[in-house]
Coordinates of C-alpha atoms in Angstrom, one line a residue:
X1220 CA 0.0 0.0 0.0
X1221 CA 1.5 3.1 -1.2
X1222 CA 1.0 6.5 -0.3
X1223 CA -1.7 9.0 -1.5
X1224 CA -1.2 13.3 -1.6
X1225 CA -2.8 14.6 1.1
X1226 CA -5.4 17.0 0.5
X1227 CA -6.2 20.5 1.3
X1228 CA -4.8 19.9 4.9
X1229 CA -1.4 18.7 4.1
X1230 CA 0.5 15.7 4.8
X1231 CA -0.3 12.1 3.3
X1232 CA -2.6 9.3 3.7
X1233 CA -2.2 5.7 2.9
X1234 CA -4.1 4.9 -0.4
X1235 CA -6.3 2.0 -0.8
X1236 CA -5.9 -1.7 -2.8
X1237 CA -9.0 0.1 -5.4
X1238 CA -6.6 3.0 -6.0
X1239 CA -4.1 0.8 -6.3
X1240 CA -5.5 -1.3 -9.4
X1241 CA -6.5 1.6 -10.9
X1242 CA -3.0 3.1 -10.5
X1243 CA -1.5 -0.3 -12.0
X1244 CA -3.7 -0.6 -15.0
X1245 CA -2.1 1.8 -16.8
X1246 CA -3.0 4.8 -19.0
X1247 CA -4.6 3.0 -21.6
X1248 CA -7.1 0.6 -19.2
X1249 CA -7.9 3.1 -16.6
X1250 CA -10.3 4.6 -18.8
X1251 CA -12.6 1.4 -19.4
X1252 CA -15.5 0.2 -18.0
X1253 CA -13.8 -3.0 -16.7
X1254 CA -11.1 -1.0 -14.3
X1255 CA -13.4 1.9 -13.4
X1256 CA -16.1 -1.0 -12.1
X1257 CA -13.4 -2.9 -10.0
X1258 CA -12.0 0.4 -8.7
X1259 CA -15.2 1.1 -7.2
X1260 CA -16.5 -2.3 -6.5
X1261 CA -13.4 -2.8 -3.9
X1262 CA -13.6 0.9 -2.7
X1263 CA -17.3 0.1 -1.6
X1264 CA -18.7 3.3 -3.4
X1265 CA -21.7 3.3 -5.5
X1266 CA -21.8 2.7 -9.2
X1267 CA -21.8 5.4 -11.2
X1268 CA -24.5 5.4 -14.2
X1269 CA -22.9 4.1 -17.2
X1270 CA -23.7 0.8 -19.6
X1271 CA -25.3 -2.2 -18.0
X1272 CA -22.6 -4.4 -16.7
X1273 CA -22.7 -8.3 -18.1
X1274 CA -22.4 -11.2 -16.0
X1275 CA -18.8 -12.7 -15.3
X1276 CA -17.8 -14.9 -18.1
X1277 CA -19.7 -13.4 -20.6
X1278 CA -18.8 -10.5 -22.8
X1279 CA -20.5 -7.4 -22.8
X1280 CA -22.1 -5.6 -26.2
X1281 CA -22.6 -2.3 -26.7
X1282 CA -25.6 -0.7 -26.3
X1283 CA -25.3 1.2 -29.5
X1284 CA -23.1 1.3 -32.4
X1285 CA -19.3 3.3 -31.5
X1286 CA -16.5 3.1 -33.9
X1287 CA -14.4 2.4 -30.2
X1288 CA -16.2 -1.4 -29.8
X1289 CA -16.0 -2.2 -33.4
X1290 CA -19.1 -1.0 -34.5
X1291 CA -20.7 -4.5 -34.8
X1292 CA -24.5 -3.3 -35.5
X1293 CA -23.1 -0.8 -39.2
X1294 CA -21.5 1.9 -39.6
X1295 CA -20.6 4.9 -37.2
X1296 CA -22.8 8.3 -37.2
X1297 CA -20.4 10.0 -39.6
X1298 CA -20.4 7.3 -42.2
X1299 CA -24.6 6.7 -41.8
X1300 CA -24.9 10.9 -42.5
X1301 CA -23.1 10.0 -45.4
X1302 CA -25.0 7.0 -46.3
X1303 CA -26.3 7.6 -50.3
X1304 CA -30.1 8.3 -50.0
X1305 CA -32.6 5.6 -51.6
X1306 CA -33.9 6.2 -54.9
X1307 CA -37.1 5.3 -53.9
X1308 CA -37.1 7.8 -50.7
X1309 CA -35.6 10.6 -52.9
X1310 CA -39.4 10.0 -55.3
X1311 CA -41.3 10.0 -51.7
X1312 CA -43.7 13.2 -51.2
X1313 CA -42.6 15.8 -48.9
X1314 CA -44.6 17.6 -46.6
X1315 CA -46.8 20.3 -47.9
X1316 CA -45.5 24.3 -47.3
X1317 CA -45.9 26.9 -49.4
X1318 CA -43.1 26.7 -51.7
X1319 CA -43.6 22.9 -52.6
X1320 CA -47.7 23.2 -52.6
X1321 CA -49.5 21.3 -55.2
X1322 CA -50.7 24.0 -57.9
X1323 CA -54.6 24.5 -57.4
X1324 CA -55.1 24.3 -61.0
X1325 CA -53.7 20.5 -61.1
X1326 CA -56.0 19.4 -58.7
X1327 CA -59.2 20.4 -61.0
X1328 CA -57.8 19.4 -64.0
X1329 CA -57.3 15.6 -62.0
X1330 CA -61.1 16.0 -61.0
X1331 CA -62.1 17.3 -64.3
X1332 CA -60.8 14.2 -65.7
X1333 CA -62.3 12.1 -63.5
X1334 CA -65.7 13.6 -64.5
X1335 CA -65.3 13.6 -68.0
X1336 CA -64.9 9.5 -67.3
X1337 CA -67.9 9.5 -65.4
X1338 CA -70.2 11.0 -67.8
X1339 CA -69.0 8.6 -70.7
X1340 CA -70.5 5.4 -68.3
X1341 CA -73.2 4.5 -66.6
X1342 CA -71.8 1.0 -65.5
X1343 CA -72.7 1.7 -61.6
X1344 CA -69.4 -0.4 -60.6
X1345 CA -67.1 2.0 -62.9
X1346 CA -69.2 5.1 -61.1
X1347 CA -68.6 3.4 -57.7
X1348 CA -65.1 2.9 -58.6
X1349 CA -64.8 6.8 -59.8
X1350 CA -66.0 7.9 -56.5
X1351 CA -63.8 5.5 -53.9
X1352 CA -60.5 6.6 -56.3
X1353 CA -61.8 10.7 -55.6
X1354 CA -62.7 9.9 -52.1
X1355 CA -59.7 8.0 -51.5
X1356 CA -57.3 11.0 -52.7
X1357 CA -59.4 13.7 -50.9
X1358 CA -58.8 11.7 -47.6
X1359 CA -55.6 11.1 -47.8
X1360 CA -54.5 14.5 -49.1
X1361 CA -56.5 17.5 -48.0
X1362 CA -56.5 19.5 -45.0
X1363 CA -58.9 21.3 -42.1
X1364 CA -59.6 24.7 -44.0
X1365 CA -63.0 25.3 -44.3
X1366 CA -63.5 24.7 -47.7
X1367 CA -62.0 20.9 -47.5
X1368 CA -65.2 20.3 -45.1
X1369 CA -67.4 20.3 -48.1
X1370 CA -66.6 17.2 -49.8
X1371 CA -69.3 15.5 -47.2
X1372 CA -71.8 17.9 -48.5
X1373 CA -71.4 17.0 -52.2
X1374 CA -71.6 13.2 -51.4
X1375 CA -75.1 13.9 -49.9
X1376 CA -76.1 15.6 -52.6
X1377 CA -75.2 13.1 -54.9
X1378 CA -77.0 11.1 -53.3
X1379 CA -80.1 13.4 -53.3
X1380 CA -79.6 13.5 -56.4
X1381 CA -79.9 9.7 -57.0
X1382 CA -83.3 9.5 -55.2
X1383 CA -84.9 12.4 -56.6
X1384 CA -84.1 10.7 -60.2
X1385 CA -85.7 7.6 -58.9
X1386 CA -89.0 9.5 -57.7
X1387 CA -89.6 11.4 -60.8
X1388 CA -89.2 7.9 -63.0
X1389 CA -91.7 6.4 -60.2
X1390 CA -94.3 9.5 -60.4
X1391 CA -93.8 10.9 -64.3
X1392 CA -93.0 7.5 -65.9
X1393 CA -90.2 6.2 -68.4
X1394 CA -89.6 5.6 -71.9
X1395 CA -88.2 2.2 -70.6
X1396 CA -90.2 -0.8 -71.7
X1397 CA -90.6 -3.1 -68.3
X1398 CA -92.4 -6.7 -67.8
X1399 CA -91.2 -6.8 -64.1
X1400 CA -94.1 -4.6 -62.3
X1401 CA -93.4 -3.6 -58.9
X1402 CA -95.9 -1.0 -58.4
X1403 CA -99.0 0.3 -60.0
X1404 CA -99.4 3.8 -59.0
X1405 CA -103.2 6.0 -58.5
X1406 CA -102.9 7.7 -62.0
X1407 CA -104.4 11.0 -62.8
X1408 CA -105.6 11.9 -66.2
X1409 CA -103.9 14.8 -68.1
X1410 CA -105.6 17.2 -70.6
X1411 CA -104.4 16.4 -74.7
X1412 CA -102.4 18.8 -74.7
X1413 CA -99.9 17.0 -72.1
X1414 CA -99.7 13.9 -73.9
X1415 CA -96.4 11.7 -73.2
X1416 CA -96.7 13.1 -69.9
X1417 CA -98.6 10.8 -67.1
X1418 CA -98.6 11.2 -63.8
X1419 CA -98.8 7.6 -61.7
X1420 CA -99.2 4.5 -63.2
X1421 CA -97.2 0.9 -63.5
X1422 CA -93.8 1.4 -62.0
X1423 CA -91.6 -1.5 -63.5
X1424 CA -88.3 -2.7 -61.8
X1425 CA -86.6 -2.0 -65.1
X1426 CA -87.2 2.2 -65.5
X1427 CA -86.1 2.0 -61.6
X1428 CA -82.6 0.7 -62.6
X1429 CA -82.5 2.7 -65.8
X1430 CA -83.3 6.2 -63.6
X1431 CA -80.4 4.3 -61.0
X1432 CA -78.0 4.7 -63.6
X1433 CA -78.4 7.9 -65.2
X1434 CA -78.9 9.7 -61.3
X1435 CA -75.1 7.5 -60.8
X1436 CA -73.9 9.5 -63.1
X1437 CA -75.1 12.9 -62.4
X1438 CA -74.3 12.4 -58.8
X1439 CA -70.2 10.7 -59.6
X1440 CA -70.1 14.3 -61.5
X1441 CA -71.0 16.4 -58.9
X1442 CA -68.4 14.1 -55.8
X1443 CA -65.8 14.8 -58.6
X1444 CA -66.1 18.2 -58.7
X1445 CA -66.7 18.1 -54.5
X1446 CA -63.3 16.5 -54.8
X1447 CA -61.7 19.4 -56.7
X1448 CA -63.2 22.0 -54.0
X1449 CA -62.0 20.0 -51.1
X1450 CA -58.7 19.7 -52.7
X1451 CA -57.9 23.2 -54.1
X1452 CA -57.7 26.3 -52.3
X1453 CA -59.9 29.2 -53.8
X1454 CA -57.6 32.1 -53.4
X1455 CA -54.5 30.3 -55.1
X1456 CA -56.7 29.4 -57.8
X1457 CA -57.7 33.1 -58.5
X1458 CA -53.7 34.0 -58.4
X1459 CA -53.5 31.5 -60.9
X1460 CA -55.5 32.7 -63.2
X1461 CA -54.7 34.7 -66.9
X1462 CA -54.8 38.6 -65.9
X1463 CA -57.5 39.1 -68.2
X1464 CA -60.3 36.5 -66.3
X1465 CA -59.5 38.3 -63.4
X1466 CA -62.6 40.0 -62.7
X1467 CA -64.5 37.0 -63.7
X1468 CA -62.3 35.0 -62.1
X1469 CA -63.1 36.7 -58.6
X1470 CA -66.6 36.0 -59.2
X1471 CA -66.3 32.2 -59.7
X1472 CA -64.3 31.9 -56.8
X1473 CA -66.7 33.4 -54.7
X1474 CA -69.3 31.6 -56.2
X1475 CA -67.2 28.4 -55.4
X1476 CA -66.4 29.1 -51.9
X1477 CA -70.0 30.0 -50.2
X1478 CA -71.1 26.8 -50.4
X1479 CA -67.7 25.3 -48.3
X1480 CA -68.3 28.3 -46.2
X1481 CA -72.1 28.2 -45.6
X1482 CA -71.8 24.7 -44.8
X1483 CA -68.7 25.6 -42.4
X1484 CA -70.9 28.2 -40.8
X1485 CA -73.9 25.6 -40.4
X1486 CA -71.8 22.9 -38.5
X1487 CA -70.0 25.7 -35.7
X1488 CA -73.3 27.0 -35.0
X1489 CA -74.7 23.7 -34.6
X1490 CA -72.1 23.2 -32.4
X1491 CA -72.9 25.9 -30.4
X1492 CA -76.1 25.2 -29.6
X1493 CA -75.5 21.6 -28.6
X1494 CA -73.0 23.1 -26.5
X1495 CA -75.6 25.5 -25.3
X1496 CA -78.4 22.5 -24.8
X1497 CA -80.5 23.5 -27.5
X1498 CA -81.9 21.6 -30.2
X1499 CA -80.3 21.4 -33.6
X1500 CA -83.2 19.4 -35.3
X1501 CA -86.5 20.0 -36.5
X1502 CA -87.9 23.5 -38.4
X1503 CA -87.6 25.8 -35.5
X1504 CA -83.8 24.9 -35.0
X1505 CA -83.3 25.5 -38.9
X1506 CA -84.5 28.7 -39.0
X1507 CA -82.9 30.3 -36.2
X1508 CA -79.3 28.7 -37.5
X1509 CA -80.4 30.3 -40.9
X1510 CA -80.4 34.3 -40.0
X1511 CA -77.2 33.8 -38.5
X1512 CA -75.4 32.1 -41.3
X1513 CA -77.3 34.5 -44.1
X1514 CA -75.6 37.3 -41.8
X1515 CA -72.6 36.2 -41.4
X1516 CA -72.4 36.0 -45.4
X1517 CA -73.8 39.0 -45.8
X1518 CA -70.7 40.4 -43.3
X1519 CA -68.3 38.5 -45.3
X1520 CA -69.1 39.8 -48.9
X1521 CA -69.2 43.5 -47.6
X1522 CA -65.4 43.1 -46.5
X1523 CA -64.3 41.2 -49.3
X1524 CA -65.8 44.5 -51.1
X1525 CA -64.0 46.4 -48.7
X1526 CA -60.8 44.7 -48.9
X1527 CA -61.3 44.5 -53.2
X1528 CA -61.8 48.4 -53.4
X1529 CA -58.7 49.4 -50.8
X1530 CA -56.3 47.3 -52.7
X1531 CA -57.8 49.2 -56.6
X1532 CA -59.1 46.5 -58.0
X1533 CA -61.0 46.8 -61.7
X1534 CA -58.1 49.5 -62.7
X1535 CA -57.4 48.9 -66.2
X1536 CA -54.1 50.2 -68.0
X1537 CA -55.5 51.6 -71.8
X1538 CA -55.0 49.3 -75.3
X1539 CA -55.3 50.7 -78.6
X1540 CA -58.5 49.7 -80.0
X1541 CA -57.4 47.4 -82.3
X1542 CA -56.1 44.7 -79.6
X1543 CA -59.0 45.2 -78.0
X1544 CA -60.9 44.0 -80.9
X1545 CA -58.8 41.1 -81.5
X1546 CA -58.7 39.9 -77.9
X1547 CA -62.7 40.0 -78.5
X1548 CA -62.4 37.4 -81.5
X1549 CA -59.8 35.3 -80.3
X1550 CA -61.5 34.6 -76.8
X1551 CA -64.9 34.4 -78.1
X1552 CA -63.9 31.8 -80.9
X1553 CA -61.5 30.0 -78.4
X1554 CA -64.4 29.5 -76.2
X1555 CA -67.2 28.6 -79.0
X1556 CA -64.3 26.1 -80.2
X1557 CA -63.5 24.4 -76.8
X1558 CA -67.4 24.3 -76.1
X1559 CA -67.9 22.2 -80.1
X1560 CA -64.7 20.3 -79.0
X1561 CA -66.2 19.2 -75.3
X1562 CA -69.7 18.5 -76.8
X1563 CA -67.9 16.4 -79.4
X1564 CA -66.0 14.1 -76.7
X1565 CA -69.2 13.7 -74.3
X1566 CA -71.1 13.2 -77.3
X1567 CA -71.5 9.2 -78.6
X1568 CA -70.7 10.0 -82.2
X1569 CA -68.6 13.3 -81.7
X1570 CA -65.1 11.5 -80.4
X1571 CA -63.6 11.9 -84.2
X1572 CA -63.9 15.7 -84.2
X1573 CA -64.1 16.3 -80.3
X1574 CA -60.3 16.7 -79.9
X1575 CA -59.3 18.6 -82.7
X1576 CA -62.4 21.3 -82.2
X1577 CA -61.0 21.5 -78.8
X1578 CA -56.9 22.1 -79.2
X1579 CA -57.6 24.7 -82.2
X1580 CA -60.3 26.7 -79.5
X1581 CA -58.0 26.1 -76.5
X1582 CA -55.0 27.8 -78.6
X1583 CA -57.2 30.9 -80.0
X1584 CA -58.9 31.2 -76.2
X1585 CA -54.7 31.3 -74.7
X1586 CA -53.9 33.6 -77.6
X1587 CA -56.7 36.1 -76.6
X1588 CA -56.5 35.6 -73.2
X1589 CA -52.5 36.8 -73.5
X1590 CA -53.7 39.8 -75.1
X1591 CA -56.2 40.7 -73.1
X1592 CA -53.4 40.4 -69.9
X1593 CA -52.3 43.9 -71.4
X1594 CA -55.5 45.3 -70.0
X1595 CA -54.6 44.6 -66.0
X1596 CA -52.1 46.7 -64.0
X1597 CA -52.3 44.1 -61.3
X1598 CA -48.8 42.0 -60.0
X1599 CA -48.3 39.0 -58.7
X1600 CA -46.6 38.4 -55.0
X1601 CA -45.2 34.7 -55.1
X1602 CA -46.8 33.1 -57.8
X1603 CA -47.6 29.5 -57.9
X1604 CA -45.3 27.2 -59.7
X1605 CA -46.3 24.5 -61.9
X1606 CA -44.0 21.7 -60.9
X1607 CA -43.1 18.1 -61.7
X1608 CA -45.6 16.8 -59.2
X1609 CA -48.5 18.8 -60.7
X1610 CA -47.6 17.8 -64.1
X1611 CA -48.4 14.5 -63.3
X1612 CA -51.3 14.6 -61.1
X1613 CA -53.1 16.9 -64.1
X1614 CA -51.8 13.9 -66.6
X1615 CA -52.7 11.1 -64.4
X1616 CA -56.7 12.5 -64.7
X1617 CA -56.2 13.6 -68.5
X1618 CA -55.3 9.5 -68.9
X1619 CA -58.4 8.6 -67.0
X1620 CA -60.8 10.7 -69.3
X1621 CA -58.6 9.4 -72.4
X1622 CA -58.5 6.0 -72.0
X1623 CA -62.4 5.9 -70.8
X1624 CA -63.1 7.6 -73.8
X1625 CA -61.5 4.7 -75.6
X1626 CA -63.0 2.2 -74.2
X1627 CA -66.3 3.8 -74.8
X1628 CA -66.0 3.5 -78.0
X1629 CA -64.2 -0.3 -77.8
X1630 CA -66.9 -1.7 -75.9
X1631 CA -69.9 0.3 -75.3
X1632 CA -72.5 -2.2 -74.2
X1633 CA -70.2 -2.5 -71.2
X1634 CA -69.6 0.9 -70.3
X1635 CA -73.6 1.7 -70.8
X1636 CA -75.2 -1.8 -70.1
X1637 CA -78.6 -2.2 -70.9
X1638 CA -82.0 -2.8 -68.6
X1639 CA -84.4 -4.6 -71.0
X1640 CA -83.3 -7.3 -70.5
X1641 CA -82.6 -7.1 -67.0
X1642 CA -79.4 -8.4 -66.3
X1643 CA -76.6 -7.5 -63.9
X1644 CA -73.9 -5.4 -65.2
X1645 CA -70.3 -6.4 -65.1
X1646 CA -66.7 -5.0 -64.1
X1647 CA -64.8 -4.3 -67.4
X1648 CA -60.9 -4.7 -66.3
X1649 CA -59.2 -2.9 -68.7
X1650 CA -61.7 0.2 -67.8
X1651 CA -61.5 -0.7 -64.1
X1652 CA -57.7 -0.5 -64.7
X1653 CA -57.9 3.2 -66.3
X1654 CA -59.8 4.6 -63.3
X1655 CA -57.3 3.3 -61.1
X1656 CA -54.6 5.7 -62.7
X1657 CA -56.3 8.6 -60.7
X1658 CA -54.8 7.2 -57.5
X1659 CA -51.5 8.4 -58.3
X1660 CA -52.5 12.1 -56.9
X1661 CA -52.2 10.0 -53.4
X1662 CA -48.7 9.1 -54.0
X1663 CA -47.0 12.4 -55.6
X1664 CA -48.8 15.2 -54.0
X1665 CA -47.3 16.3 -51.1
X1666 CA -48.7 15.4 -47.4
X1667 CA -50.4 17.8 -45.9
X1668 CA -49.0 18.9 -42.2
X1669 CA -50.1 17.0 -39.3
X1670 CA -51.2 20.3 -37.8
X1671 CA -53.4 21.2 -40.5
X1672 CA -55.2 17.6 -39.9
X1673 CA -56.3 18.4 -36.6

């Protein structure tokens, strides 16, 4: 036993066998867990915290990877920060800001496209399939504003829609030859002059399924369009658009959002009563929710006037007359070409001409509408880019309303089936397979924050 320095007080002590081993294992061993343990097993202190100690005769591992045990789990910190990143993680969506936002235009387009399938069917599994793939996107990829609250609203409308179509066959009849009767209604006779009209009568299973379909479709239109509301923002939109729809612009945009916003309205102060004990059912309860919400519209338009006039809008820089002129023609022509060139693709003998109407109109309408941009004095603060990822979410529902079209034509008794006779309609695959394509919106888009899910 050797002797220790004293401390503070001078003179020496004797030092300890546990000082001792530490002082003989050296410089390179005193530092390891094996010496420190010993040193303070046999000086009878307490262990300090540090890595779990293994059993005698079995050899310890390290509780995470360190370069200093070997490592024997991969690589060290450094080297994994410097690990080459995936391909596949590189291609993954990123979360939603406003520089990397999804371009409000590509989202209508997808849902445009999506439409313009739906109205060239009225298969009621393709429909069905139509709406899943737009409610699967809007659930996955839009947020809490008020106007993504709205989609709920057009899926009870559609099906409004669907059981309004299916009274009005049941009360005004149907062209539809039936021989399975369900029903034969009171029937009230109509002067001559309302002949082919009846009111009552046989109701036949088949004009039921025939009204089924075609209220499918009207109601897979309006979800789709829901879809694009839910999706979009308004105000980004309206940046968006060519300086010379600008005032018309502002007026479709408010058109669009009152019905996100009434029906955000409707649910807080329905939530306010419950809160308050009050009923939120029956006539009474509608109309006092009513004057609040026609009032709080009312409020809302006067500022956006407000807010409209403070900032000059409807100034208009002055054109010579003659570009005024031709802005006239172009846009007008554009517009009479893209509406032949639409009727043409939704029509069943129109497909030949449909697209070529519809490029030549949409190039005279950009034409004019570039002209006409000379008219507004208005800038732009941080306009939207159209990126890689809205490219393809506008493509992926421009392929959905291509290849429908295709089929249509292909094989139209199963994209329309028939009622007389009544038979159950079938899934066409490659069809099924095209709708499918509008998924990829869910996978490119970027995700929304958490936060904004809340």
């Amino acid at each position: 036993m050797s002797a220790a320095p004293a401390g503070p007080g001078g003179g020496t002590r004797p030092r300890g066998a546990a000082e001792d081993a530490v002082a003989d294992a050296g410089p390179g061993e005193a530092g390891t867990d094996r010496a420190g343990s010993s040193a303070r097993a046999a000086a009878g202190g307490a262990p300090l915290a540090g890595p779990a100690q293994a059993p005698p005769g079995r050899r310890s591992r390290p509780t995470r990877p360190d370069p200093a045990h070997g490592d024997p789990y991969g690589r060290g910190a450094a080297a994994q920060a410097a690990a080459p990143v995936s391909p596949f993680a590189r291609l993954a969506p990123p979360e939603a800001s406003r520089g990397n936002a999804l371009h409000a235009g590509a989202w209508w387009l997808w849902a445009l496209g999506l439409a313009t399938a739906a109205s060239r069917t009225t298969n009621p599994l393709l429909l069905g399939l139509i709406v899943g793939v737009a409610g699967y996107v809007v659930a996955a990829r839009r947020t809490a504003a008020p106007w993504a609250r709205s989609y709920g609203a057009f899926i009870k409308l559609g099906l409004v829609v669907v059981g309004l179509r299916l009274v009005f066959s049941a009360l005004l009849g149907s062209p539809i030859p039936g021989s399975h009767l369900l029903v034969t209604l009171p029937e009230l006779p109509l002067p001559s002059w309302a002949q082919g009209i009846r009111l009552g009568g046989r109701v036949t299973a088949e004009q039921l399924v025939f009204a089924f379909y075609d209220g499918a479709k009207l109601a897979a239109l309006l979800i789709c369009i829901g879809a694009a509301n839910a999706l979009a923002n308004p105000a980004r939109l309206l940046k968006s658009l060519p300086a010379a729809l600008y005032e018309a612009g502002v007026a479709v945009v408010v058109a669009m959002t009152f019905a996100p916003n009434m029906v955000a309205d409707v649910v807080r102060l329905r939530t306010a009563r419950r809160l308050r004990g009050r009923p939120t059912g029956g006539v009474k309860a509608v109309l006092q929710i009513g004057l609040p919400v026609l009032e709080g519209a009312l409020e809302r338009s006067v500022a956006v006037a407000a807010s409209m006039d403070a900032r000059g809008y409807g100034r208009t820089a002055q054109v010579p007359p003659l570009v005024r002129h031709t802005t006239n023609v172009l846009t007008l022509g554009g517009l009479l070409g893209m509406c032949a060139g639409t009727y043409g693709l939704l029509a069943a003998q129109g497909a030949g001409y449909g697209m070529p109407v519809l490029g030549i109109g949409l190039l005279l309408a950009l034409a004019g509408l570039r002209l006409g941009g000379r008219r507004s004095v208005r800038t732009r603060y941080r306009p939207d880019r159209w990126g890689a990822r809205a490219w393809l979410v506008s493509a992926s529902g421009a392929a959905v309303a291509a290849l429908t079209i295709r089929f249509a034509g292909l094989d139209p008794d199963a994209m329309a089936p028939g009622v007389v006779p009544l038979t159950a309609p079938g899934l066409p695959l490659w069809p099924a397979a095209a709708v499918l394509i509008g998924l990829l919106p869910a996978v490119v888009a970027p995700v929304p924050p958490k936060e904004s899910l809340q």
